[in-house]
PDB file of C-alpha atoms in Angstrom:
ATOM      1  CA  UNK A 954       0.000   0.000   0.000  1.00  0.00           C
ATOM      2  CA  UNK A 955       1.353   3.392  -0.964  1.00  0.00           C
ATOM      3  CA  UNK A 956       1.640   6.023   1.728  1.00  0.00           C
ATOM      4  CA  UNK A 957      -0.100   9.376   1.289  1.00  0.00           C
ATOM      5  CA  UNK A 958       3.239  11.131   0.904  1.00  0.00           C
ATOM      6  CA  UNK A 959       4.337   8.709  -1.804  1.00  0.00           C
ATOM      7  CA  UNK A 960       1.023   9.005  -3.640  1.00  0.00           C
ATOM      8  CA  UNK A 961       0.512  12.783  -3.418  1.00  0.00           C
ATOM      9  CA  UNK A 962       4.097  14.080  -3.380  1.00  0.00           C
ATOM     10  CA  UNK A 963       6.832  11.662  -4.452  1.00  0.00           C
ATOM     11  CA  UNK A 964       5.152  10.204  -7.538  1.00  0.00           C
ATOM     12  CA  UNK A 965       3.936  13.620  -8.799  1.00  0.00           C
ATOM     13  CA  UNK A 966       7.452  15.054  -8.341  1.00  0.00           C
ATOM     14  CA  UNK A 967       8.890  12.203 -10.408  1.00  0.00           C
ATOM     15  CA  UNK A 968       6.223  12.723 -13.079  1.00  0.00           C
ATOM     16  CA  UNK A 969       6.905  16.469 -13.165  1.00  0.00           C
ATOM     17  CA  UNK A 970      10.670  16.046 -13.389  1.00  0.00           C
ATOM     18  CA  UNK A 971      10.498  13.367 -16.074  1.00  0.00           C
ATOM     19  CA  UNK A 972       8.096  15.467 -18.133  1.00  0.00           C
ATOM     20  CA  UNK A 973      10.186  18.602 -17.727  1.00  0.00           C
ATOM     21  CA  UNK A 974      13.376  16.709 -18.583  1.00  0.00           C
ATOM     22  CA  UNK A 975      11.900  15.468 -21.849  1.00  0.00           C
ATOM     23  CA  UNK A 976      10.493  18.913 -22.665  1.00  0.00           C
ATOM     24  CA  UNK A 977      13.763  20.646 -21.779  1.00  0.00           C
ATOM     25  CA  UNK A 978      15.774  18.215 -23.901  1.00  0.00           C
ATOM     26  CA  UNK A 979      13.571  19.102 -26.882  1.00  0.00           C
ATOM     27  CA  UNK A 980      13.225  22.865 -26.371  1.00  0.00           C
ATOM     28  CA  UNK A 981      15.895  23.918 -23.788  1.00  0.00           C
ATOM     29  CA  UNK A 982      13.095  25.618 -21.822  1.00  0.00           C
ATOM     30  CA  UNK A 983      11.262  24.932 -18.580  1.00  0.00           C
ATOM     31  CA  UNK A 984       7.723  26.247 -19.148  1.00  0.00           C
ATOM     32  CA  UNK A 985       5.993  28.425 -16.580  1.00  0.00           C
ATOM     33  CA  UNK A 986       2.741  26.660 -17.542  1.00  0.00           C
ATOM     34  CA  UNK A 987       4.073  23.570 -15.777  1.00  0.00           C
ATOM     35  CA  UNK A 988       6.052  25.139 -12.942  1.00  0.00           C
ATOM     36  CA  UNK A 989       3.488  27.516 -11.442  1.00  0.00           C
ATOM     37  CA  UNK A 990       0.620  24.992 -11.198  1.00  0.00           C
ATOM     38  CA  UNK A 991       3.083  22.463  -9.751  1.00  0.00           C
ATOM     39  CA  UNK A 992       4.073  24.934  -7.034  1.00  0.00           C
ATOM     40  CA  UNK A 993       0.430  25.538  -6.128  1.00  0.00           C
ATOM     41  CA  UNK A 994      -0.288  21.799  -6.152  1.00  0.00           C
ATOM     42  CA  UNK A 995       2.621  20.933  -3.855  1.00  0.00           C
ATOM     43  CA  UNK A 996       1.829  23.754  -1.450  1.00  0.00           C
ATOM     44  CA  UNK A 997      -1.780  22.520  -1.234  1.00  0.00           C
ATOM     45  CA  UNK A 998      -0.778  18.852  -0.948  1.00  0.00           C
ATOM     46  CA  UNK A 999       1.787  19.613   1.736  1.00  0.00           C
ATOM     47  CA  UNK A1000      -0.808  21.479   3.779  1.00  0.00           C
ATOM     48  CA  UNK A1001      -2.379  18.056   4.414  1.00  0.00           C
ATOM     49  CA  UNK A1002       0.452  15.546   3.895  1.00  0.00           C
ATOM     50  CA  UNK A1003       3.948  15.978   5.227  1.00  0.00           C
ATOM     51  CA  UNK A1004       6.351  15.357   8.053  1.00  0.00           C
ATOM     52  CA  UNK A1005       6.955  19.065   8.699  1.00  0.00           C
ATOM     53  CA  UNK A1006       4.644  21.867   9.780  1.00  0.00           C
ATOM     54  CA  UNK A1007       2.564  23.303   6.912  1.00  0.00           C
ATOM     55  CA  UNK A1008       4.384  26.641   6.915  1.00  0.00           C
ATOM     56  CA  UNK A1009       7.791  25.018   6.243  1.00  0.00           C
ATOM     57  CA  UNK A1010       6.792  24.381   2.631  1.00  0.00           C
ATOM     58  CA  UNK A1011       6.044  27.981   1.528  1.00  0.00           C
ATOM     59  CA  UNK A1012       9.130  29.132   3.434  1.00  0.00           C
ATOM     60  CA  UNK A1013      11.161  26.494   1.589  1.00  0.00           C
ATOM     61  CA  UNK A1014       9.762  27.656  -1.749  1.00  0.00           C
ATOM     62  CA  UNK A1015      10.822  31.243  -1.057  1.00  0.00           C
ATOM     63  CA  UNK A1016      14.185  30.155   0.410  1.00  0.00           C
ATOM     64  CA  UNK A1017      15.075  28.050  -2.628  1.00  0.00           C
ATOM     65  CA  UNK A1018      13.969  30.840  -4.962  1.00  0.00           C
ATOM     66  CA  UNK A1019      16.084  33.459  -3.179  1.00  0.00           C
ATOM     67  CA  UNK A1020      19.115  31.159  -2.797  1.00  0.00           C
ATOM     68  CA  UNK A1021      19.219  30.129  -6.452  1.00  0.00           C
ATOM     69  CA  UNK A1022      18.570  33.710  -7.618  1.00  0.00           C
ATOM     70  CA  UNK A1023      21.533  34.791  -5.504  1.00  0.00           C
ATOM     71  CA  UNK A1024      23.670  31.893  -6.779  1.00  0.00           C
ATOM     72  CA  UNK A1025      22.802  32.688 -10.417  1.00  0.00           C
ATOM     73  CA  UNK A1026      23.620  36.380  -9.928  1.00  0.00           C
ATOM     74  CA  UNK A1027      26.909  35.508  -8.207  1.00  0.00           C
ATOM     75  CA  UNK A1028      27.994  33.129 -10.973  1.00  0.00           C
ATOM     76  CA  UNK A1029      27.046  35.637 -13.652  1.00  0.00           C
ATOM     77  CA  UNK A1030      28.922  38.418 -11.836  1.00  0.00           C
ATOM     78  CA  UNK A1031      32.070  36.359 -11.240  1.00  0.00           C
ATOM     79  CA  UNK A1032      32.348  34.517 -14.560  1.00  0.00           C
ATOM     80  CA  UNK A1033      30.074  36.495 -16.866  1.00  0.00           C
ATOM     81  CA  UNK A1034      28.025  33.472 -17.944  1.00  0.00           C
ATOM     82  CA  UNK A1035      24.386  32.645 -17.353  1.00  0.00           C
ATOM     83  CA  UNK A1036      24.682  29.141 -15.939  1.00  0.00           C
ATOM     84  CA  UNK A1037      21.337  28.989 -14.105  1.00  0.00           C
ATOM     85  CA  UNK A1038      18.321  30.111 -16.097  1.00  0.00           C
ATOM     86  CA  UNK A1039      15.043  31.481 -14.808  1.00  0.00           C
ATOM     87  CA  UNK A1040      13.181  28.236 -15.450  1.00  0.00           C
ATOM     88  CA  UNK A1041      15.688  26.263 -13.417  1.00  0.00           C
ATOM     89  CA  UNK A1042      15.418  28.745 -10.561  1.00  0.00           C
ATOM     90  CA  UNK A1043      11.626  28.420 -10.539  1.00  0.00           C
ATOM     91  CA  UNK A1044      11.939  24.622 -10.693  1.00  0.00           C
ATOM     92  CA  UNK A1045      14.161  24.691  -7.605  1.00  0.00           C
ATOM     93  CA  UNK A1046      11.495  26.765  -5.849  1.00  0.00           C
ATOM     94  CA  UNK A1047       8.915  24.103  -6.727  1.00  0.00           C
ATOM     95  CA  UNK A1048      11.246  21.484  -5.271  1.00  0.00           C
ATOM     96  CA  UNK A1049      11.352  23.549  -2.084  1.00  0.00           C
ATOM     97  CA  UNK A1050       7.550  23.490  -1.955  1.00  0.00           C
ATOM     98  CA  UNK A1051       7.518  19.729  -2.491  1.00  0.00           C
ATOM     99  CA  UNK A1052      10.347  18.778  -0.129  1.00  0.00           C
ATOM    100  CA  UNK A1053      10.016  21.176   2.786  1.00  0.00           C
ATOM    101  CA  UNK A1054      12.837  22.839   4.658  1.00  0.00           C
ATOM    102  CA  UNK A1055      15.003  19.859   5.563  1.00  0.00           C
ATOM    103  CA  UNK A1056      14.374  17.972   2.336  1.00  0.00           C
ATOM    104  CA  UNK A1057      15.171  20.997   0.200  1.00  0.00           C
ATOM    105  CA  UNK A1058      18.338  21.612   2.200  1.00  0.00           C
ATOM    106  CA  UNK A1059      19.507  18.074   1.408  1.00  0.00           C
ATOM    107  CA  UNK A1060      18.330  18.408  -2.192  1.00  0.00           C
ATOM    108  CA  UNK A1061      20.130  21.735  -2.667  1.00  0.00           C
ATOM    109  CA  UNK A1062      23.438  20.495  -1.252  1.00  0.00           C
ATOM    110  CA  UNK A1063      23.288  17.356  -3.373  1.00  0.00           C
ATOM    111  CA  UNK A1064      22.295  19.367  -6.465  1.00  0.00           C
ATOM    112  CA  UNK A1065      25.233  21.731  -6.083  1.00  0.00           C
ATOM    113  CA  UNK A1066      27.586  18.767  -5.631  1.00  0.00           C
ATOM    114  CA  UNK A1067      26.230  17.001  -8.708  1.00  0.00           C
ATOM    115  CA  UNK A1068      26.394  20.217 -10.750  1.00  0.00           C
ATOM    116  CA  UNK A1069      30.013  20.845  -9.742  1.00  0.00           C
ATOM    117  CA  UNK A1070      30.912  17.253 -10.599  1.00  0.00           C
ATOM    118  CA  UNK A1071      29.121  17.654 -13.943  1.00  0.00           C
ATOM    119  CA  UNK A1072      31.104  20.817 -14.702  1.00  0.00           C
ATOM    120  CA  UNK A1073      34.403  19.012 -14.079  1.00  0.00           C
ATOM    121  CA  UNK A1074      33.380  15.931 -16.087  1.00  0.00           C
ATOM    122  CA  UNK A1075      31.883  18.148 -18.793  1.00  0.00           C
ATOM    123  CA  UNK A1076      35.190  19.973 -19.203  1.00  0.00           C
ATOM    124  CA  UNK A1077      37.078  16.687 -19.435  1.00  0.00           C
ATOM    125  CA  UNK A1078      34.646  15.129 -21.947  1.00  0.00           C
ATOM    126  CA  UNK A1079      33.924  18.377 -23.811  1.00  0.00           C
ATOM    127  CA  UNK A1080      30.186  18.219 -23.120  1.00  0.00           C
ATOM    128  CA  UNK A1081      28.666  21.673 -23.307  1.00  0.00           C
ATOM    129  CA  UNK A1082      25.273  21.611 -21.621  1.00  0.00           C
ATOM    130  CA  UNK A1083      22.950  19.283 -19.755  1.00  0.00           C
ATOM    131  CA  UNK A1084      19.423  20.457 -18.870  1.00  0.00           C
ATOM    132  CA  UNK A1085      18.976  21.433 -15.230  1.00  0.00           C
ATOM    133  CA  UNK A1086      15.815  19.357 -14.883  1.00  0.00           C
ATOM    134  CA  UNK A1087      17.913  16.228 -15.433  1.00  0.00           C
ATOM    135  CA  UNK A1088      20.144  17.211 -12.508  1.00  0.00           C
ATOM    136  CA  UNK A1089      17.020  17.776 -10.410  1.00  0.00           C
ATOM    137  CA  UNK A1090      15.633  14.370 -11.436  1.00  0.00           C
ATOM    138  CA  UNK A1091      18.900  12.654 -10.560  1.00  0.00           C
ATOM    139  CA  UNK A1092      19.133  14.349  -7.160  1.00  0.00           C
ATOM    140  CA  UNK A1093      15.498  13.650  -6.316  1.00  0.00           C
ATOM    141  CA  UNK A1094      15.997  10.018  -7.319  1.00  0.00           C
ATOM    142  CA  UNK A1095      19.086   9.757  -5.096  1.00  0.00           C
ATOM    143  CA  UNK A1096      17.318  11.382  -2.152  1.00  0.00           C
ATOM    144  CA  UNK A1097      14.269   9.146  -2.560  1.00  0.00           C
ATOM    145  CA  UNK A1098      16.088   5.847  -3.039  1.00  0.00           C
ATOM    146  CA  UNK A1099      18.945   6.464  -0.614  1.00  0.00           C
ATOM    147  CA  UNK A1100      16.889   8.461   1.893  1.00  0.00           C
ATOM    148  CA  UNK A1101      18.601   7.235   5.054  1.00  0.00           C
ATOM    149  CA  UNK A1102      22.115   7.415   3.621  1.00  0.00           C
ATOM    150  CA  UNK A1103      21.660  10.971   2.300  1.00  0.00           C
ATOM    151  CA  UNK A1104      20.224  12.169   5.608  1.00  0.00           C
ATOM    152  CA  UNK A1105      23.100  10.478   7.427  1.00  0.00           C
ATOM    153  CA  UNK A1106      25.687  12.283   5.294  1.00  0.00           C
ATOM    154  CA  UNK A1107      24.225  15.730   5.811  1.00  0.00           C
TER     155      UNK A1107
END
């Protein structure tokens, strides 16, 4: 039997990330038509289902949005390249709404680690760009499957 969290949060996050990954591979865009309704859905779902207090989820959404906006501005200021687009920033905010404060903290740390590793490997293999939704899908998969190990590391 599936738990309420698995049914109303985990599976929809996987569906969203898989759909966005396919769409982003085809168009290099993350559409607002998918991201904004997803944010509203996860905020509503988390009001009823979740291990944290209901207000952690909107705070996490805003925290992830502000953090990744700051990170994008810092990278653009230091290196003069736009490495994190607006769609990716909004997707990270949706992940904050879906995961809550502690989950989004783990997700964000893992995402930054995976992205840094991808930059190093990308330079070595001469790979130019991988869609950000694929990184998000990979990190969410790792957090979901290796839940106890990831929480033990951080």
